[in-house]
Coordinates of C-alpha atoms and ligand atoms in Angstrom, one line a residue:
M1 CA -193.8 18.3 -36.8
D2 CA -195.7 19.3 -34.1
C3 CA -194.1 21.3 -31.4
L4 CA -194.9 21.8 -27.8
L5 CA -194.0 25.0 -25.9
G6 CA -192.6 24.0 -22.5
I7 CA -192.8 26.7 -19.5
E8 CA -190.8 26.2 -16.2
T9 CA -190.8 28.6 -13.3
S10 CA -190.6 26.2 -10.0
C11 CA -187.4 27.9 -8.4
D12 CA -185.1 30.6 -9.6
E13 CA -185.2 30.3 -13.4
T14 CA -187.7 31.5 -15.7
A15 CA -187.6 29.3 -18.7
A16 CA -189.4 28.7 -21.7
A17 CA -188.6 26.3 -24.7
V18 CA -190.4 24.9 -27.9
V19 CA -189.5 21.1 -28.4
G20 CA -190.6 18.9 -31.5
T21 CA -192.6 15.9 -30.9
D22 CA -189.6 13.9 -32.0
G23 CA -187.6 15.5 -28.7
V24 CA -185.6 17.8 -30.8
I25 CA -185.2 21.3 -29.1
H26 CA -185.9 24.1 -31.2
S27 CA -185.5 26.7 -28.8
N28 CA -184.4 26.9 -24.8
I29 CA -184.5 30.1 -23.2
I30 CA -183.3 30.8 -19.3
A31 CA -183.7 34.0 -17.6
T32 CA -181.8 33.2 -14.2
Q33 CA -182.2 35.3 -11.2
I34 CA -179.1 33.9 -9.7
N35 CA -177.5 37.3 -9.6
T36 CA -180.5 38.7 -7.3
H37 CA -180.7 35.8 -5.1
K38 CA -176.9 35.7 -4.8
D39 CA -176.8 38.7 -2.2
Y40 CA -179.3 36.6 0.2
G41 CA -177.3 33.3 0.0
G42 CA -180.2 31.6 -1.1
V43 CA -183.5 32.0 -2.9
I44 CA -185.9 34.2 -1.6
P45 CA -189.5 32.6 -2.6
E46 CA -191.4 36.2 -2.8
I47 CA -188.5 37.9 -5.0
A48 CA -188.7 34.6 -7.0
A49 CA -192.3 34.9 -7.8
R50 CA -192.0 38.7 -8.6
M51 CA -189.1 38.3 -10.9
H52 CA -190.9 35.5 -12.7
V53 CA -193.8 37.7 -13.3
E54 CA -191.5 40.6 -14.8
A55 CA -189.8 37.7 -17.0
V56 CA -192.5 35.1 -18.0
N57 CA -193.7 37.0 -21.1
L58 CA -190.6 38.0 -22.4
V59 CA -189.1 34.6 -22.1
I60 CA -191.9 32.9 -23.7
A61 CA -191.9 35.2 -26.9
E62 CA -188.1 34.9 -27.1
A63 CA -188.6 31.0 -27.1
L64 CA -191.2 31.0 -30.0
Q65 CA -189.5 33.7 -31.9
K66 CA -186.2 32.0 -32.0
A67 CA -188.1 28.3 -32.8
G68 CA -190.0 30.2 -35.5
Q69 CA -193.3 29.1 -34.2
P70 CA -195.9 31.9 -33.6
A71 CA -198.2 30.7 -30.5
R72 CA -201.1 29.9 -32.8
D73 CA -199.0 27.0 -34.3
I74 CA -197.9 25.5 -31.3
A75 CA -199.7 21.9 -30.7
A76 CA -199.9 22.3 -26.7
V77 CA -198.8 24.2 -23.8
A78 CA -196.7 22.1 -21.1
V79 CA -196.0 23.5 -17.7
T80 CA -194.5 22.6 -14.3
Q81 CA -197.2 22.2 -12.0
G82 CA -194.7 21.0 -9.2
P83 CA -193.1 20.3 -6.9
G84 CA -191.4 23.9 -6.5
L85 CA -192.0 27.1 -4.6
L86 CA -195.8 27.8 -4.7
G87 CA -195.7 31.7 -5.7
A88 CA -193.1 30.7 -8.5
L89 CA -195.2 28.1 -9.6
L90 CA -198.2 30.0 -9.9
V91 CA -196.7 32.5 -12.4
G92 CA -195.9 29.9 -14.9
L93 CA -199.0 28.1 -14.7
Q94 CA -201.1 31.4 -15.2
A95 CA -198.9 32.3 -18.4
A96 CA -199.5 28.5 -19.6
K97 CA -203.2 28.4 -18.8
T98 CA -203.7 31.9 -20.4
L99 CA -201.7 30.8 -23.5
A100 CA -204.0 27.8 -23.9
Y101 CA -207.2 29.3 -23.2
I102 CA -206.1 32.3 -25.9
H103 CA -205.2 29.9 -28.5
Q104 CA -207.2 26.9 -27.8
K105 CA -204.3 24.6 -27.1
P106 CA -204.2 21.6 -25.1
L107 CA -202.5 22.2 -21.5
I108 CA -200.3 19.1 -20.2
A109 CA -199.1 19.4 -16.6
V110 CA -195.4 18.1 -15.7
N111 CA -193.9 16.8 -12.6
H112 CA -190.6 18.9 -12.5
L113 CA -188.6 15.9 -11.3
E114 CA -189.9 13.8 -14.4
G115 CA -188.8 16.9 -16.2
H116 CA -185.4 16.3 -15.1
I117 CA -185.2 12.8 -16.1
F118 CA -186.5 13.6 -19.8
A119 CA -183.2 15.9 -19.8
N120 CA -181.8 12.6 -20.9
F121 CA -184.5 12.2 -23.8
V122 CA -184.6 15.5 -25.7
A123 CA -181.7 16.7 -27.6
L124 CA -180.1 20.1 -28.7
D125 CA -178.3 19.2 -32.0
A126 CA -179.1 15.8 -32.9
P127 CA -182.1 13.4 -33.2
S128 CA -183.1 12.5 -29.6
K129 CA -183.7 9.1 -28.2
L130 CA -187.3 9.6 -26.8
E131 CA -187.7 5.8 -26.1
A132 CA -185.9 4.9 -23.0
P133 CA -184.7 1.5 -22.5
Y134 CA -187.3 0.0 -19.7
P135 CA -186.9 -0.8 -17.0
F136 CA -184.0 2.0 -15.9
L137 CA -182.9 3.4 -12.8
C138 CA -182.4 7.4 -12.3
L139 CA -180.5 9.2 -9.6
I140 CA -182.0 12.5 -9.5
V141 CA -180.0 14.9 -7.6
S142 CA -181.2 18.5 -7.3
G143 CA -181.4 21.6 -5.1
G144 CA -184.3 20.3 -3.7
H145 CA -184.6 16.6 -4.4
T146 CA -182.2 13.4 -4.1
Q147 CA -183.7 10.2 -4.9
I148 CA -183.2 7.0 -6.9
V149 CA -186.1 6.2 -9.0
L150 CA -186.8 3.0 -10.8
S151 CA -189.0 3.3 -13.9
P152 CA -190.2 0.1 -15.1
A153 CA -192.3 1.2 -18.0
A154 CA -193.1 4.7 -19.4
G155 CA -194.6 6.9 -17.0
V156 CA -194.3 4.5 -14.2
Y157 CA -192.0 5.4 -11.3
R158 CA -190.9 4.1 -8.1
T159 CA -188.6 5.8 -5.4
V160 CA -186.3 3.1 -4.0
G161 CA -183.9 5.4 -1.9
R162 CA -183.9 9.2 -1.1
T163 CA -182.2 11.7 1.4
I164 CA -183.3 11.5 5.0
D165 CA -182.2 15.1 5.3
D166 CA -180.6 17.4 3.0
A167 CA -180.8 17.2 -0.6
A168 CA -177.2 16.8 -2.4
G169 CA -177.5 20.3 -4.2
E170 CA -178.7 21.8 -0.8
A171 CA -175.4 19.9 1.1
Y172 CA -173.3 21.5 -1.7
D173 CA -175.1 25.1 -1.4
K174 CA -174.4 25.0 2.2
A175 CA -171.0 23.9 2.2
A176 CA -169.9 26.7 -0.1
R177 CA -171.7 29.2 2.3
I178 CA -169.4 27.6 5.2
L179 CA -166.6 28.2 2.8
K180 CA -167.7 31.5 1.8
L181 CA -167.8 30.5 -2.1
G182 CA -171.2 32.2 -2.5
Y183 CA -174.5 30.8 -4.0
P184 CA -175.1 28.6 -5.7
G185 CA -172.5 26.7 -4.4
G186 CA -172.6 23.6 -6.6
P187 CA -170.7 24.9 -9.4
A188 CA -168.1 26.8 -7.2
V189 CA -167.5 23.5 -4.9
D190 CA -167.0 21.5 -8.0
Q191 CA -164.9 24.2 -9.6
A192 CA -162.4 24.6 -6.3
A193 CA -162.5 20.6 -6.0
Q194 CA -160.7 20.1 -9.5
N195 CA -157.8 22.1 -8.0
G196 CA -157.7 20.1 -4.3
N197 CA -156.5 17.1 -2.9
A198 CA -159.2 14.6 -1.7
E199 CA -157.0 12.4 0.2
K200 CA -155.8 15.1 2.6
I201 CA -159.0 15.2 4.7
K202 CA -161.4 12.1 5.6
F203 CA -165.1 13.1 5.9
T204 CA -167.4 10.1 7.3
R205 CA -169.9 8.8 4.7
A206 CA -172.9 8.4 6.5
K207 CA -174.4 4.9 6.1
I208 CA -178.2 4.0 6.6
R209 CA -178.4 0.7 8.6
A210 CA -182.4 0.0 8.2
P211 CA -182.4 -2.8 5.5
E212 CA -185.5 -1.6 4.3
N213 CA -184.0 2.0 3.6
K214 CA -180.5 0.4 2.5
F215 CA -180.7 2.9 -0.7
D216 CA -181.3 6.1 1.3
F217 CA -178.9 9.0 1.7
S218 CA -177.9 11.2 4.3
F219 CA -176.1 14.5 3.7
S220 CA -176.3 16.5 6.5
G221 CA -173.5 15.1 8.6
L222 CA -171.4 15.8 5.8
K223 CA -172.2 19.4 5.7
T224 CA -171.4 19.5 9.5
G225 CA -168.3 17.8 8.8
A226 CA -167.0 20.5 6.4
L227 CA -168.3 23.0 9.1
N228 CA -166.1 21.5 11.8
Y229 CA -163.2 21.1 9.9
R230 CA -163.2 24.4 8.6
R231 CA -163.5 25.7 12.2
A232 CA -160.6 23.4 13.4
H233 CA -158.3 24.3 10.6
P234 CA -158.7 27.5 9.5
E235 CA -155.2 27.2 7.7
A236 CA -156.5 24.2 5.6
R237 CA -156.7 24.8 1.6
M238 CA -160.2 25.6 0.7
E239 CA -159.7 23.3 -2.5
D240 CA -158.7 20.4 -0.6
I241 CA -161.9 20.8 1.8
C242 CA -164.1 21.0 -1.5
A243 CA -162.2 18.2 -3.0
A244 CA -162.7 15.7 0.0
F245 CA -166.3 16.9 0.5
Q246 CA -167.2 16.3 -3.2
Q247 CA -165.6 12.8 -3.1
T248 CA -167.6 11.9 -0.2
A249 CA -171.0 13.2 -1.5
V250 CA -170.2 11.5 -5.0
E251 CA -168.9 8.3 -3.3
M252 CA -172.4 8.0 -1.5
L253 CA -174.6 8.8 -4.6
V254 CA -172.6 6.5 -6.8
T255 CA -172.4 3.4 -4.2
N256 CA -175.9 3.5 -3.6
T257 CA -177.3 3.9 -7.0
L258 CA -175.0 0.9 -8.0
A259 CA -176.4 -1.1 -5.3
A260 CA -179.8 -0.5 -6.2
A261 CA -179.1 -1.5 -10.0
Q262 CA -177.7 -4.8 -8.8
E263 CA -180.5 -5.5 -6.4
Y264 CA -183.2 -4.5 -8.9
Q265 CA -181.3 -6.2 -11.6
I266 CA -181.5 -3.0 -13.8
S267 CA -178.7 -2.5 -16.4
N268 CA -179.7 1.1 -17.7
I269 CA -178.9 3.9 -15.3
Y270 CA -179.4 7.7 -15.9
L271 CA -178.5 10.8 -14.1
A272 CA -180.6 13.8 -13.6
G273 CA -181.0 17.2 -11.9
G274 CA -178.5 20.3 -11.3
V275 CA -176.0 18.3 -9.6
A276 CA -175.6 16.1 -12.5
A277 CA -173.8 19.0 -13.9
N278 CA -171.0 17.9 -11.4
Q279 CA -167.7 16.9 -13.3
T280 CA -166.7 14.4 -10.8
L281 CA -170.3 12.6 -10.3
R282 CA -170.8 12.4 -14.0
R283 CA -167.0 10.8 -14.4
A284 CA -167.5 8.4 -11.4
L285 CA -170.9 7.3 -12.0
K286 CA -170.2 6.5 -15.7
S287 CA -166.7 4.7 -15.0
A288 CA -168.1 2.9 -11.9
G289 CA -171.1 1.8 -13.8
E290 CA -169.4 0.8 -16.9
M291 CA -167.0 -1.3 -15.1
R292 CA -169.7 -3.4 -13.9
G293 CA -171.2 -3.6 -17.2
L294 CA -174.0 -1.1 -16.9
Q295 CA -175.2 1.5 -19.4
V296 CA -174.9 4.9 -17.8
H297 CA -176.7 7.6 -19.5
I298 CA -175.4 11.1 -18.6
P299 CA -177.3 14.4 -19.8
D300 CA -176.0 17.0 -22.0
L301 CA -174.3 19.6 -19.4
R302 CA -176.6 22.3 -20.7
L303 CA -179.8 20.6 -19.7
C304 CA -179.0 19.5 -16.2
T305 CA -180.2 22.7 -14.2
D306 CA -183.6 23.9 -14.8
N307 CA -184.8 24.4 -18.1
A308 CA -188.0 24.3 -19.9
A309 CA -186.9 21.9 -22.8
M310 CA -187.0 19.0 -20.3
I311 CA -190.5 20.0 -19.4
A312 CA -191.8 20.2 -22.7
G313 CA -189.9 16.5 -23.3
A314 CA -191.6 15.2 -20.3
A315 CA -195.1 16.2 -22.0
I316 CA -194.3 14.9 -25.3
R317 CA -196.0 11.3 -24.0
S318 CA -199.1 12.9 -22.6
Y319 CA -199.5 14.8 -25.9
K320 CA -199.5 11.8 -27.9
T321 CA -201.9 9.8 -25.7
G322 CA -204.2 12.9 -25.3
H323 CA -203.5 13.2 -21.6
F324 CA -204.5 16.8 -21.2
A325 CA -204.9 19.0 -17.8
E326 CA -208.1 21.3 -17.1
L327 CA -207.7 25.0 -17.1
N328 CA -208.5 25.0 -13.5
I329 CA -205.4 23.0 -12.2
Q330 CA -203.6 24.2 -9.0
A331 CA -199.9 24.2 -8.4
K332 CA -198.7 21.1 -6.4
P333 CA -195.6 22.4 -4.5
N334 CA -195.0 19.1 -2.9
W335 CA -196.2 17.0 -5.6
E336 CA -194.3 13.7 -5.2
L337 CA -192.9 11.9 -8.7
A338 CA -193.3 8.6 -6.6
Ligands
LIG401 O1 -182.3 21.2 -10.6 P1 -181.7 22.5 -10.2 O2 -181.3 23.6 -11.2 O3 -182.9 23.0 -9.3 C1 -183.6 22.4 -8.4 O4 -184.6 21.8 -9.1 O5 -183.2 22.4 -7.4 O6 -180.5 22.2 -9.3 C2 -179.9 23.2 -8.6 C3 -178.7 22.6 -7.5 C4 -178.1 23.3 -6.8 O7 -178.3 23.5 -5.6 C5 -176.8 23.8 -7.4 O8 -175.7 24.2 -6.3 C6 -176.5 22.5 -7.7 O9 -177.7 22.0 -8.4 N1 -175.5 22.5 -8.9 C7 -174.3 21.8 -8.7 C8 -173.6 21.9 -9.9 N2 -174.1 22.6 -10.8 C9 -175.4 23.2 -10.1 N3 -173.8 20.9 -7.6 C10 -172.7 20.3 -8.0 N4 -171.9 20.5 -8.7 C11 -172.3 21.2 -10.1 N5 -171.4 21.4 -11.1
LIG402 ZN1 -184.7 21.2 -10.8

């Protein structure tokens, strides 16, 4: 079985993974920088790039060793070309190009967001379902992106809804900062929300009125709502604010996704990105979707946040069809999926 080496350094995780061309993950190593960035309340791009430089070779070596694959036996090297932080992307790209050159292996450039989608199609401990049922809709919710993507066929994507301001993960991170829950905020708000009463506080749900943008999202009002509520009610239980924030955010995400599914007559829904780890979102999308007779696919919790297995997974089709990148490709910090 041919194996691909995946490399991911677009934000604050240095990651490398070895994935078979059948989608089975042989190793998936992640060195997170969260503990460093935590002190600043967010990712500092220069520090991220420097820490990737320190970690990238060690992480790659560990991924290869754990998979029992010397670099010379790897079939191709897949790397995130964008979107992401420029300095951070450059480190992974340089490592990938160097390995591809030394071992004379093909290089495959991967869009980070397509990588997130492929967290659904690679598997840690079972044969994977590499072939998606087309057409499908995917709700991508991460720290930098929130969009509903329609995929009519392999490798073809069309964005049918997107955030007009903050990404969902960004809203979570900002809400957590307001509530002094630390960075990254998503898991902390999620955790606190499980012990809160969402009915005690009502946050306004932003509605996009323009018919041509009816599946778009807006999260900045929700974040301001949390800030104003905290200021006006210092005595309120933090868990209740988190639960109400989470209920509103999840409701917006689920409502638009299902409305888009109905409009485009799509019965397969996927979830992807760091916020896909959110317990309430996972439950709500699944139950609301299934109530409408849709198939809702939720990625393994361990593959939601940034990792390189999803990057290698997204490269399998290019590997099989011989779509390789030149060694002089540049990072694309603003690369849109569609
Ligand atoms: O996909 P990801 O790892 O990085 C980007 O590509 O942005 O997503 C990170 C984002 C952060 O904003 C983090 O707070 C959020 O995902 N996140 C969560 C949860 N776990 C991570 N948000 C809500 N609930 C969670 N359980
Ligand atoms: Zn990501």
